[in-house]
mmCIF file of C-alpha atoms in Angstrom:
data_model
loop_
_atom_site.group_PDB
_atom_site.id
_atom_site.type_symbol
_atom_site.label_atom_id
_atom_site.label_comp_id
_atom_site.label_asym_id
_atom_site.label_seq_id
_atom_site.Cartn_x
_atom_site.Cartn_y
_atom_site.Cartn_z
ATOM 1 C CA GLY A 1 -9.234 71.169 -173.649
ATOM 2 C CA THR A 2 -8.639 69.287 -170.389
ATOM 3 C CA PRO A 3 -11.499 66.526 -169.825
ATOM 4 C CA LEU A 4 -14.046 67.887 -166.874
ATOM 5 C CA PRO A 5 -14.005 65.687 -163.787
ATOM 6 C CA THR A 6 -17.960 64.688 -163.651
ATOM 7 C CA LEU A 7 -19.614 65.939 -160.577
ATOM 8 C CA PRO A 8 -19.866 62.693 -158.535
ATOM 9 C CA ASP A 9 -16.458 62.744 -159.277
ATOM 10 C CA PHE A 10 -15.532 65.682 -158.440
ATOM 11 C CA TYR A 11 -18.133 65.654 -155.014
ATOM 12 C CA GLY A 12 -16.424 62.837 -154.107
ATOM 13 C CA GLY A 13 -19.686 60.552 -154.092
ATOM 14 C CA ALA A 14 -22.056 63.600 -152.005
ATOM 15 C CA VAL A 15 -22.772 66.539 -151.073
ATOM 16 C CA ARG A 16 -22.909 68.122 -147.205
ATOM 17 C CA LEU A 17 -25.382 70.672 -146.142
ATOM 18 C CA HIS A 18 -23.677 73.911 -144.890
ATOM 19 C CA ALA A 19 -26.382 76.041 -144.945
ATOM 20 C CA GLU A 20 -30.204 75.555 -143.788
ATOM 21 C CA PRO A 21 -32.514 77.186 -147.075
ATOM 22 C CA GLY A 22 -33.419 79.926 -146.385
ATOM 23 C CA SER A 23 -32.122 80.580 -143.282
ATOM 24 C CA ARG A 24 -29.076 82.604 -143.922
ATOM 25 C CA PHE A 25 -26.962 84.093 -146.649
ATOM 26 C CA VAL A 26 -24.180 82.105 -148.477
ATOM 27 C CA TYR A 27 -22.504 83.135 -151.390
ATOM 28 C CA SER A 28 -22.000 79.488 -153.478
ATOM 29 C CA ASN A 29 -21.197 78.126 -156.683
ATOM 30 C CA HIS A 30 -22.389 74.544 -155.863
ATOM 31 C CA ALA A 31 -25.837 75.202 -155.143
ATOM 32 C CA PRO A 32 -26.804 76.062 -158.354
ATOM 33 C CA THR A 33 -24.164 73.139 -159.877
ATOM 34 C CA ILE A 34 -25.984 70.927 -158.060
ATOM 35 C CA LEU A 35 -29.704 72.042 -159.617
ATOM 36 C CA GLY A 36 -27.732 72.071 -162.955
ATOM 37 C CA ARG A 37 -27.267 68.278 -162.314
ATOM 38 C CA VAL A 38 -30.712 67.716 -160.817
ATOM 39 C CA VAL A 39 -31.794 69.239 -164.685
ATOM 40 C CA GLU A 40 -29.769 67.097 -165.948
ATOM 41 C CA ASP A 41 -31.142 63.986 -164.434
ATOM 42 C CA VAL A 42 -34.833 64.528 -165.041
ATOM 43 C CA THR A 43 -34.060 65.435 -168.706
ATOM 44 C CA GLY A 44 -31.798 63.345 -169.704
ATOM 45 C CA SER A 45 -29.959 66.209 -171.817
ATOM 46 C CA THR A 46 -27.210 67.222 -170.530
ATOM 47 C CA LEU A 47 -27.028 70.585 -169.327
ATOM 48 C CA ALA A 48 -25.741 72.586 -171.770
ATOM 49 C CA ASP A 49 -27.653 70.972 -174.948
ATOM 50 C CA TYR A 50 -31.055 71.603 -172.652
ATOM 51 C CA VAL A 51 -30.412 75.662 -171.715
ATOM 52 C CA ALA A 52 -29.049 76.121 -175.616
ATOM 53 C CA GLY A 53 -32.658 74.331 -176.197
ATOM 54 C CA GLN A 54 -35.101 75.774 -173.716
ATOM 55 C CA VAL A 55 -33.825 79.319 -172.689
ATOM 56 C CA PHE A 56 -31.036 80.528 -175.591
ATOM 57 C CA ARG A 57 -33.335 79.759 -179.161
ATOM 58 C CA PRO A 58 -36.597 81.332 -177.557
ATOM 59 C CA LEU A 59 -35.082 83.964 -176.451
ATOM 60 C CA GLY A 60 -33.284 84.525 -180.114
ATOM 61 C CA MET A 61 -29.359 83.982 -178.402
ATOM 62 C CA ALA A 62 -28.152 82.870 -180.867
ATOM 63 C CA ASP A 63 -24.901 83.859 -179.873
ATOM 64 C CA SER A 64 -24.672 81.918 -176.685
ATOM 65 C CA ALA A 65 -23.684 78.710 -175.015
ATOM 66 C CA LEU A 66 -22.531 76.665 -172.342
ATOM 67 C CA ALA A 67 -20.064 74.795 -173.767
ATOM 68 C CA ARG A 68 -16.970 75.537 -175.660
ATOM 69 C CA THR A 69 -18.934 74.890 -179.296
ATOM 70 C CA PRO A 70 -16.494 75.440 -182.274
ATOM 71 C CA ALA A 71 -19.006 78.489 -182.738
ATOM 72 C CA ILE A 72 -17.961 80.043 -179.277
ATOM 73 C CA ARG A 73 -14.418 79.138 -180.237
ATOM 74 C CA ALA A 74 -13.803 80.942 -183.407
ATOM 75 C CA THR A 75 -15.162 84.011 -182.101
ATOM 76 C CA LEU A 76 -14.078 83.980 -178.435
ATOM 77 C CA ALA A 77 -12.610 87.168 -176.948
ATOM 78 C CA THR A 78 -9.455 87.236 -175.301
ATOM 79 C CA GLY A 79 -9.708 87.657 -171.503
ATOM 80 C CA HIS A 80 -7.010 90.259 -169.797
ATOM 81 C CA GLU A 81 -6.502 91.745 -166.006
ATOM 82 C CA ILE A 82 -4.347 95.309 -165.495
ATOM 83 C CA GLY A 83 -2.092 95.354 -162.538
ATOM 84 C CA PRO A 84 1.037 96.536 -161.165
ATOM 85 C CA ARG A 85 2.634 95.323 -164.061
ATOM 86 C CA GLY A 86 0.570 96.102 -166.589
ATOM 87 C CA VAL A 87 -1.838 93.918 -168.783
ATOM 88 C CA ARG A 88 -1.887 90.398 -168.407
ATOM 89 C CA THR A 89 -3.117 87.904 -171.177
ATOM 90 C CA ILE A 90 -5.717 84.743 -168.928
ATOM 91 C CA ALA A 91 -5.536 81.596 -169.921
ATOM 92 C CA GLU A 92 -8.723 79.936 -171.203
ATOM 93 C CA ARG A 93 -10.798 78.339 -168.189
ATOM 94 C CA ASP A 94 -13.360 75.540 -168.094
ATOM 95 C CA MET A 95 -15.305 75.611 -165.599
ATOM 96 C CA VAL A 96 -16.620 72.580 -163.125
ATOM 97 C CA THR A 97 -18.964 74.010 -161.653
ATOM 98 C CA ALA A 98 -21.317 74.846 -165.098
ATOM 99 C CA GLY A 99 -24.544 75.572 -163.521
ATOM 100 C CA ALA A 100 -22.766 78.567 -162.005
ATOM 101 C CA ALA A 101 -20.387 79.695 -164.874
ATOM 102 C CA SER A 102 -19.263 79.015 -168.170
ATOM 103 C CA GLY A 103 -21.850 80.757 -169.826
ATOM 104 C CA PHE A 104 -20.070 82.610 -173.195
ATOM 105 C CA SER A 105 -22.241 85.548 -174.230
ATOM 106 C CA THR A 106 -22.289 88.547 -176.789
ATOM 107 C CA PRO A 107 -23.302 92.101 -175.716
ATOM 108 C CA ALA A 108 -26.144 92.004 -177.933
ATOM 109 C CA ASP A 109 -27.424 88.421 -177.140
ATOM 110 C CA MET A 110 -27.456 89.469 -173.016
ATOM 111 C CA ALA A 111 -29.350 92.538 -174.158
ATOM 112 C CA ARG A 112 -32.286 89.845 -175.750
ATOM 113 C CA PHE A 113 -31.480 88.395 -172.428
ATOM 114 C CA VAL A 114 -32.646 91.648 -170.426
ATOM 115 C CA ALA A 115 -35.722 92.251 -172.667
ATOM 116 C CA ALA A 116 -37.054 88.862 -171.965
ATOM 117 C CA LEU A 117 -36.421 89.720 -168.457
ATOM 118 C CA LEU A 118 -38.543 92.689 -168.522
ATOM 119 C CA ALA A 119 -41.245 91.177 -171.125
ATOM 120 C CA GLY A 120 -42.645 88.599 -168.203
ATOM 121 C CA GLY A 121 -40.148 85.705 -169.879
ATOM 122 C CA ARG A 122 -40.892 85.956 -173.646
ATOM 123 C CA GLY A 123 -38.395 86.249 -176.295
ATOM 124 C CA THR A 124 -38.523 87.117 -180.078
ATOM 125 C CA ASP A 125 -39.325 83.029 -180.591
ATOM 126 C CA GLY A 126 -41.337 82.206 -177.647
ATOM 127 C CA ALA A 127 -41.551 82.537 -173.899
ATOM 128 C CA VAL A 128 -39.158 79.971 -171.736
ATOM 129 C CA LEU A 129 -41.185 81.108 -168.228
ATOM 130 C CA SER A 130 -44.598 82.447 -167.657
ATOM 131 C CA PRO A 131 -44.893 85.868 -165.740
ATOM 132 C CA ALA A 132 -45.464 84.313 -162.747
ATOM 133 C CA SER A 133 -42.878 82.244 -162.406
ATOM 134 C CA LEU A 134 -40.592 85.616 -163.511
ATOM 135 C CA ALA A 135 -42.033 87.350 -160.582
ATOM 136 C CA LEU A 136 -41.291 84.966 -158.002
ATOM 137 C CA MET A 137 -37.823 84.725 -158.839
ATOM 138 C CA VAL A 138 -37.312 88.533 -158.449
ATOM 139 C CA ALA A 139 -39.240 88.596 -155.713
ATOM 140 C CA ALA A 140 -37.788 88.500 -151.927
ATOM 141 C CA GLN A 141 -37.513 84.653 -151.337
ATOM 142 C CA TYR A 142 -34.875 85.207 -148.329
ATOM 143 C CA ARG A 143 -35.475 88.679 -146.448
ATOM 144 C CA PRO A 144 -33.443 89.179 -142.994
ATOM 145 C CA ASP A 145 -34.733 92.231 -142.390
ATOM 146 C CA PRO A 146 -38.099 94.573 -143.865
ATOM 147 C CA LEU A 147 -35.670 97.140 -144.484
ATOM 148 C CA VAL A 148 -33.631 95.187 -147.059
ATOM 149 C CA PRO A 149 -34.051 94.217 -150.215
ATOM 150 C CA GLY A 150 -33.607 90.696 -150.124
ATOM 151 C CA MET A 151 -32.737 87.940 -152.028
ATOM 152 C CA GLY A 152 -34.884 86.413 -155.584
ATOM 153 C CA LEU A 153 -34.138 83.232 -157.193
ATOM 154 C CA GLY A 154 -30.105 83.847 -158.320
ATOM 155 C CA PHE A 155 -31.288 87.238 -158.230
ATOM 156 C CA PHE A 156 -29.602 90.200 -156.246
ATOM 157 C CA ARG A 157 -32.186 92.930 -155.406
ATOM 158 C CA ARG A 158 -31.783 95.895 -154.314
ATOM 159 C CA GLU A 159 -33.261 99.496 -154.461
ATOM 160 C CA ILE A 160 -32.144 102.579 -156.975
ATOM 161 C CA GLY A 161 -34.007 106.277 -155.967
ATOM 162 C CA GLY A 162 -37.140 103.829 -154.468
ATOM 163 C CA VAL A 163 -36.945 101.869 -157.889
ATOM 164 C CA GLU A 164 -36.737 97.953 -156.944
ATOM 165 C CA VAL A 165 -34.114 96.370 -158.661
ATOM 166 C CA ALA A 166 -32.902 92.748 -159.308
ATOM 167 C CA GLY A 167 -29.758 91.272 -161.242
ATOM 168 C CA HIS A 168 -26.343 89.320 -160.978
ATOM 169 C CA GLN A 169 -22.313 90.253 -161.264
ATOM 170 C CA GLY A 170 -20.293 87.688 -163.248
ATOM 171 C CA THR A 171 -17.153 86.718 -162.628
ATOM 172 C CA HIS A 172 -14.509 85.030 -164.449
ATOM 173 C CA PRO A 173 -10.543 85.034 -165.189
ATOM 174 C CA GLY A 174 -10.025 87.510 -167.701
ATOM 175 C CA PHE A 175 -13.690 88.400 -167.990
ATOM 176 C CA HIS A 176 -16.435 90.962 -166.002
ATOM 177 C CA SER A 177 -20.216 91.528 -166.278
ATOM 178 C CA GLN A 178 -23.036 92.459 -165.033
ATOM 179 C CA PHE A 179 -26.667 92.777 -165.835
ATOM 180 C CA LEU A 180 -29.507 95.271 -163.955
ATOM 181 C CA VAL A 181 -33.329 94.969 -164.472
ATOM 182 C CA ALA A 182 -36.146 97.399 -163.161
ATOM 183 C CA PRO A 183 -39.232 95.141 -163.970
ATOM 184 C CA GLY A 184 -41.662 97.741 -162.436
ATOM 185 C CA ARG A 185 -40.368 100.336 -165.024
ATOM 186 C CA GLY A 186 -38.979 98.392 -168.806
ATOM 187 C CA VAL A 187 -35.645 99.575 -168.468
ATOM 188 C CA GLY A 188 -32.367 97.266 -168.115
ATOM 189 C CA VAL A 189 -28.780 97.456 -168.267
ATOM 190 C CA VAL A 190 -25.810 95.320 -169.240
ATOM 191 C CA LEU A 191 -21.975 96.235 -168.617
ATOM 192 C CA LEU A 192 -19.276 93.201 -169.937
ATOM 193 C CA THR A 193 -15.590 93.685 -170.405
ATOM 194 C CA ASN A 194 -12.296 91.271 -171.157
ATOM 195 C CA GLY A 195 -9.746 93.967 -170.146
ATOM 196 C CA THR A 196 -10.075 95.766 -166.902
ATOM 197 C CA ARG A 197 -8.538 96.701 -163.523
ATOM 198 C CA ASP A 198 -10.795 95.901 -160.296
ATOM 199 C CA ALA A 199 -13.879 95.141 -162.189
ATOM 200 C CA ASP A 200 -15.645 93.497 -158.627
ATOM 201 C CA PHE A 201 -16.020 96.768 -157.390
ATOM 202 C CA TRP A 202 -16.390 99.709 -159.854
ATOM 203 C CA LEU A 203 -18.618 97.435 -162.764
ATOM 204 C CA PRO A 204 -21.474 97.071 -160.522
ATOM 205 C CA THR A 205 -21.570 100.680 -159.286
ATOM 206 C CA ALA A 206 -21.650 101.310 -163.123
ATOM 207 C CA ALA A 207 -24.217 99.341 -163.984
ATOM 208 C CA ALA A 208 -26.319 100.916 -160.375
ATOM 209 C CA GLY A 209 -24.897 104.767 -161.909
ATOM 210 C CA LEU A 210 -26.400 103.861 -165.721
ATOM 211 C CA LEU A 211 -29.140 102.518 -164.716
ATOM 212 C CA ALA A 212 -30.099 105.394 -161.771
ATOM 213 C CA ASP A 213 -29.588 108.052 -164.991
ATOM 214 C CA GLU A 214 -31.935 105.630 -167.528
ATOM 215 C CA LEU A 215 -34.907 105.991 -164.325
ATOM 216 C CA GLY A 216 -34.308 110.070 -163.947
ATOM 217 C CA VAL A 217 -33.534 108.688 -160.169
ATOM 218 C CA PRO A 218 -30.417 110.159 -158.401
ATOM 219 C CA ARG A 219 -27.405 107.601 -158.071
ATOM 220 C CA PRO A 220 -26.746 105.539 -154.862
ATOM 221 C CA GLY A 221 -24.369 107.665 -153.095
ATOM 222 C CA ILE A 222 -24.271 109.183 -149.686
ATOM 223 C CA ARG A 223 -27.031 111.622 -148.709
ATOM 224 C CA THR A 224 -26.117 114.984 -146.520
ATOM 225 C CA ASP A 225 -29.712 115.881 -146.007
ATOM 226 C CA LEU A 226 -30.370 113.970 -142.809
ATOM 227 C CA PRO A 227 -29.114 114.596 -139.276
ATOM 228 C CA GLN A 228 -27.004 112.291 -137.033
ATOM 229 C CA ARG A 229 -28.802 110.760 -134.358
ATOM 230 C CA PRO A 230 -26.104 110.243 -131.181
ATOM 231 C CA ASP A 231 -29.514 108.807 -129.133
ATOM 232 C CA VAL A 232 -28.867 105.967 -131.056
ATOM 233 C CA TRP A 233 -25.137 105.057 -130.918
ATOM 234 C CA ASP A 234 -24.714 103.750 -127.471
ATOM 235 C CA ASP A 235 -27.249 100.869 -128.863
ATOM 236 C CA LEU A 236 -25.264 100.035 -132.143
ATOM 237 C CA CYS A 237 -21.607 100.414 -130.701
ATOM 238 C CA GLY A 238 -20.002 96.928 -130.595
ATOM 239 C CA TRP A 239 -18.480 94.244 -132.791
ATOM 240 C CA TYR A 240 -20.421 92.075 -135.135
ATOM 241 C CA SER A 241 -18.512 88.705 -137.032
ATOM 242 C CA LEU A 242 -18.668 87.364 -140.194
ATOM 243 C CA PRO A 243 -20.895 84.113 -140.578
ATOM 244 C CA ALA A 244 -18.367 83.171 -143.194
ATOM 245 C CA ARG A 245 -15.511 80.236 -143.429
ATOM 246 C CA LEU A 246 -12.269 80.500 -143.702
ATOM 247 C CA THR A 247 -12.106 79.377 -147.600
ATOM 248 C CA ASP A 248 -14.570 82.591 -147.910
ATOM 249 C CA THR A 249 -11.474 84.326 -149.601
ATOM 250 C CA ARG A 250 -14.104 86.669 -150.881
ATOM 251 C CA LEU A 251 -15.491 87.691 -148.224
ATOM 252 C CA ARG A 252 -12.652 87.450 -145.452
ATOM 253 C CA GLY A 253 -10.586 89.217 -147.585
ATOM 254 C CA MET A 254 -12.719 92.093 -147.161
ATOM 255 C CA MET A 255 -13.874 91.547 -143.790
ATOM 256 C CA GLY A 256 -11.616 89.404 -141.758
ATOM 257 C CA ALA A 257 -13.473 88.373 -138.888
ATOM 258 C CA GLY A 258 -16.220 90.993 -139.083
ATOM 259 C CA VAL A 259 -16.935 94.684 -138.395
ATOM 260 C CA GLU A 260 -16.826 97.168 -135.104
ATOM 261 C CA VAL A 261 -19.229 99.529 -134.249
ATOM 262 C CA PHE A 262 -17.838 102.543 -132.418
ATOM 263 C CA VAL A 263 -17.661 106.345 -131.995
ATOM 264 C CA ALA A 264 -14.772 109.048 -132.379
ATOM 265 C CA GLY A 265 -14.186 112.476 -133.527
ATOM 266 C CA GLY A 266 -17.885 112.920 -132.839
ATOM 267 C CA ALA A 267 -19.392 110.805 -135.723
ATOM 268 C CA LEU A 268 -20.869 106.810 -135.335
ATOM 269 C CA ARG A 269 -17.762 105.200 -137.179
ATOM 270 C CA LEU A 270 -17.271 101.512 -138.725
ATOM 271 C CA ARG A 271 -13.744 99.305 -139.130
ATOM 272 C CA CYS A 272 -13.689 96.039 -140.716
ATOM 273 C CA LEU A 273 -11.472 93.698 -138.256
ATOM 274 C CA THR A 274 -9.456 92.951 -140.804
ATOM 275 C CA LEU A 275 -5.412 93.297 -141.326
ATOM 276 C CA ILE A 276 -6.150 95.440 -144.559
ATOM 277 C CA PRO A 277 -5.033 98.880 -143.550
ATOM 278 C CA GLN A 278 -7.220 101.303 -145.585
ATOM 279 C CA LEU A 279 -10.625 98.809 -144.139
ATOM 280 C CA ALA A 280 -9.467 98.554 -140.511
ATOM 281 C CA ARG A 281 -8.926 102.111 -139.983
ATOM 282 C CA GLY A 282 -12.903 102.793 -139.806
ATOM 283 C CA PHE A 283 -15.187 105.138 -141.691
ATOM 284 C CA VAL A 284 -18.075 107.637 -140.819
ATOM 285 C CA LEU A 285 -21.931 105.541 -141.318
ATOM 286 C CA HIS A 286 -23.474 108.178 -142.641
ATOM 287 C CA PRO A 287 -27.449 108.217 -141.892
ATOM 288 C CA ASP A 288 -29.805 106.591 -145.149
ATOM 289 C CA ASP A 289 -33.374 106.719 -143.733
ATOM 290 C CA PRO A 290 -35.694 110.386 -142.743
ATOM 291 C CA VAL A 291 -37.206 107.644 -140.771
ATOM 292 C CA GLU A 292 -35.220 104.809 -139.454
ATOM 293 C CA PRO A 293 -32.374 105.754 -137.408
ATOM 294 C CA ARG A 294 -30.384 103.008 -137.400
ATOM 295 C CA VAL A 295 -29.839 102.509 -141.890
ATOM 296 C CA PHE A 296 -27.123 103.747 -142.354
ATOM 297 C CA ARG A 297 -24.305 103.992 -145.999
ATOM 298 C CA ALA A 298 -20.533 103.911 -145.470
ATOM 299 C CA ASP A 299 -17.776 105.540 -147.730
ATOM 300 C CA LEU A 300 -15.412 102.751 -147.704
ATOM 301 C CA GLY A 301 -12.451 104.254 -149.697
ATOM 302 C CA VAL A 302 -11.907 101.896 -152.430
ATOM 303 C CA ASP A 303 -12.106 103.195 -156.082
ATOM 304 C CA GLY A 304 -15.365 102.847 -157.881
ATOM 305 C CA LEU A 305 -16.752 100.783 -155.351
ATOM 306 C CA GLU A 306 -20.314 102.465 -154.403
ATOM 307 C CA PRO A 307 -21.028 103.603 -150.805
ATOM 308 C CA MET A 308 -22.288 100.654 -148.554
ATOM 309 C CA ARG A 309 -25.377 100.570 -147.369
ATOM 310 C CA PHE A 310 -25.945 98.992 -143.507
ATOM 311 C CA VAL A 311 -29.017 98.197 -141.707
ATOM 312 C CA PHE A 312 -28.960 97.424 -137.656
ATOM 313 C CA ALA A 313 -31.458 95.400 -136.532
ATOM 314 C CA ARG A 314 -34.685 97.089 -135.048
ATOM 315 C CA GLY A 315 -35.741 96.743 -131.417
ATOM 316 C CA PRO A 316 -35.590 98.082 -127.849
ATOM 317 C CA GLY A 317 -31.621 97.907 -126.239
ATOM 318 C CA PRO A 318 -28.733 96.737 -127.984
ATOM 319 C CA ALA A 319 -28.860 95.874 -132.201
ATOM 320 C CA ALA A 320 -28.882 92.236 -132.216
ATOM 321 C CA ALA A 321 -27.328 92.651 -135.914
ATOM 322 C CA VAL A 322 -26.243 94.414 -138.737
ATOM 323 C CA THR A 323 -26.898 92.966 -142.132
ATOM 324 C CA LEU A 324 -25.502 94.334 -145.527
ATOM 325 C CA ASP A 325 -27.754 95.213 -147.895
ATOM 326 C CA ALA A 326 -25.915 94.406 -150.974
ATOM 327 C CA MET A 327 -25.893 90.488 -150.020
ATOM 328 C CA PRO A 328 -27.751 90.308 -147.332
ATOM 329 C CA LEU A 329 -25.515 89.605 -145.105
ATOM 330 C CA VAL A 330 -26.061 89.368 -141.726
ATOM 331 C CA LEU A 331 -23.043 89.353 -138.805
ATOM 332 C CA PRO A 332 -24.587 89.002 -135.707
ATOM 333 C CA ARG A 333 -23.380 90.645 -132.310
ATOM 334 C CA ARG A 334 -20.945 89.079 -130.032
ATOM 335 C CA SER A 335 -19.608 90.242 -126.493
ATOM 336 C CA GLN A 336 -16.735 92.379 -126.741
ATOM 337 C CA SER A 337 -14.976 89.888 -124.049
ATOM 338 C CA SER A 338 -14.562 87.414 -127.527
ATOM 339 C CA ASN A 339 -13.732 90.982 -129.822
ATOM 340 C CA PRO A 340 -10.684 89.645 -131.686
ATOM 341 C CA ARG A 341 -8.720 93.056 -132.310
ATOM 342 C CA ARG A 342 -8.909 93.131 -127.947
ATOM 343 C CA TRP A 343 -7.382 90.002 -128.148
ATOM 344 C CA ALA A 344 -5.083 91.388 -130.678
ATOM 345 C CA LEU A 345 -3.918 94.519 -129.007
ATOM 346 C CA ALA A 346 -3.826 92.323 -125.987
ATOM 347 C CA GLY A 347 -1.455 89.892 -127.153
ATOM 348 C CA LEU A 348 0.989 93.019 -129.439
ATOM 349 C CA GLY A 349 0.758 94.072 -126.128
ATOM 350 C CA THR A 350 2.126 91.292 -123.849
ATOM 351 C CA ALA A 351 5.083 90.485 -126.752
ATOM 352 C CA ALA A 352 5.731 94.223 -126.117
ATOM 353 C CA LEU A 353 6.512 94.088 -122.520
ATOM 354 C CA VAL A 354 8.449 90.798 -123.131
ATOM 355 C CA GLY A 355 10.046 92.719 -125.679
ATOM 356 C CA VAL A 356 11.015 95.433 -122.678
ATOM 357 C CA ARG A 357 11.998 92.760 -119.980
ATOM 358 C CA LEU A 358 13.901 90.571 -122.192
ATOM 359 C CA ALA A 359 16.047 94.281 -123.015
ATOM 360 C CA ALA A 360 16.578 95.240 -119.448
ATOM 361 C CA ARG A 361 18.320 92.140 -118.460
ATOM 362 C CA PRO A 362 22.183 92.506 -117.839
ATOM 363 C CA ARG A 363 23.967 91.211 -120.040
ATOM 364 C CA GLY A 364 27.596 89.573 -119.600
ATOM 365 C CA ARG A 365 27.896 86.850 -117.862
ATOM 366 C CA THR A 366 26.035 85.255 -114.777
ATOM 367 C CA THR A 367 25.903 83.130 -111.860
ATOM 368 C CA THR A 368 22.372 80.852 -111.437
ATOM 369 C CA GLN A 369 22.616 78.200 -108.147
ATOM 370 C CA GLY A 370 26.312 78.613 -108.751
ATOM 371 C CA ARG A 371 26.575 77.431 -112.539
ATOM 372 C CA THR A 372 28.361 79.630 -114.933
ATOM 373 C CA THR A 373 25.809 80.717 -117.471
#
């Protein structure tokens, strides 16, 4: 209900480039927000009105909007989060970054949206895209490694049982959603919830599992039919830094400074350089490709989270980087001398040594240069 600032006011009249387009993956709500502003400047219409007329109406999505209209407000569900203290009702919020959020919809309307993606961009009342444009959107526009599905235009890409899949996740306080489509197979899945716990982890996993069942392929998971390849371990061990801002709490909270790959207990392992004990202990890297020995999956031990796929850069000698399949986020290899875990351990060791020396000092009265202390 509070009036939102305009985007020029919100951004202070200017925006700064953080990453050259196509150069690396950066999760950002600001890029689609700016794109939405461009749509408004070009069309002379509000983004909400433009999307209603050019997207929702042709697709038959009568119960969807980007604005909190009276019709939306009358039927809007209440958002909840489930935590250690039980169920908590979430206050309604409007997003300044409307181009990247604030879509109100229903399961039926989202099913119509997915059906249009599977029908070459055509809905019940007309087409919103040509088949060629839609194919361009779901094709890989950024692919840092040929073994990684990469990113489309607004679509996260992946493979499930050898089938190319595209989709996106929605996260808003009290509400979570996920859709996945397999354009080549004519199958899609939509999930929405307004009351759950840790949906960021389990909702994408659930959607992938349901889609795998519909496709008749195995659900994503750890493979047990591939042997370990110790001959490549030396080239993979080391630490790989996370190229994210300190303010990127989603990535930093999970991975901290990056990841470290090491050998322990006769297995290749990976641990996140984070303060979260569960992620800092390390996980076994299981081979995930029958041909390429530098592709692995790891079960991070987080309830509901699908085993994560890691692809190390190919080439002679040590791997130059490791890519997280799901983002796709590239973590470059760094010198072991700059490994933050080593610096942290050295700092703890120094602190412990100082503590021992202080504890060993004699107590009571001593004299220094003739002065009583």
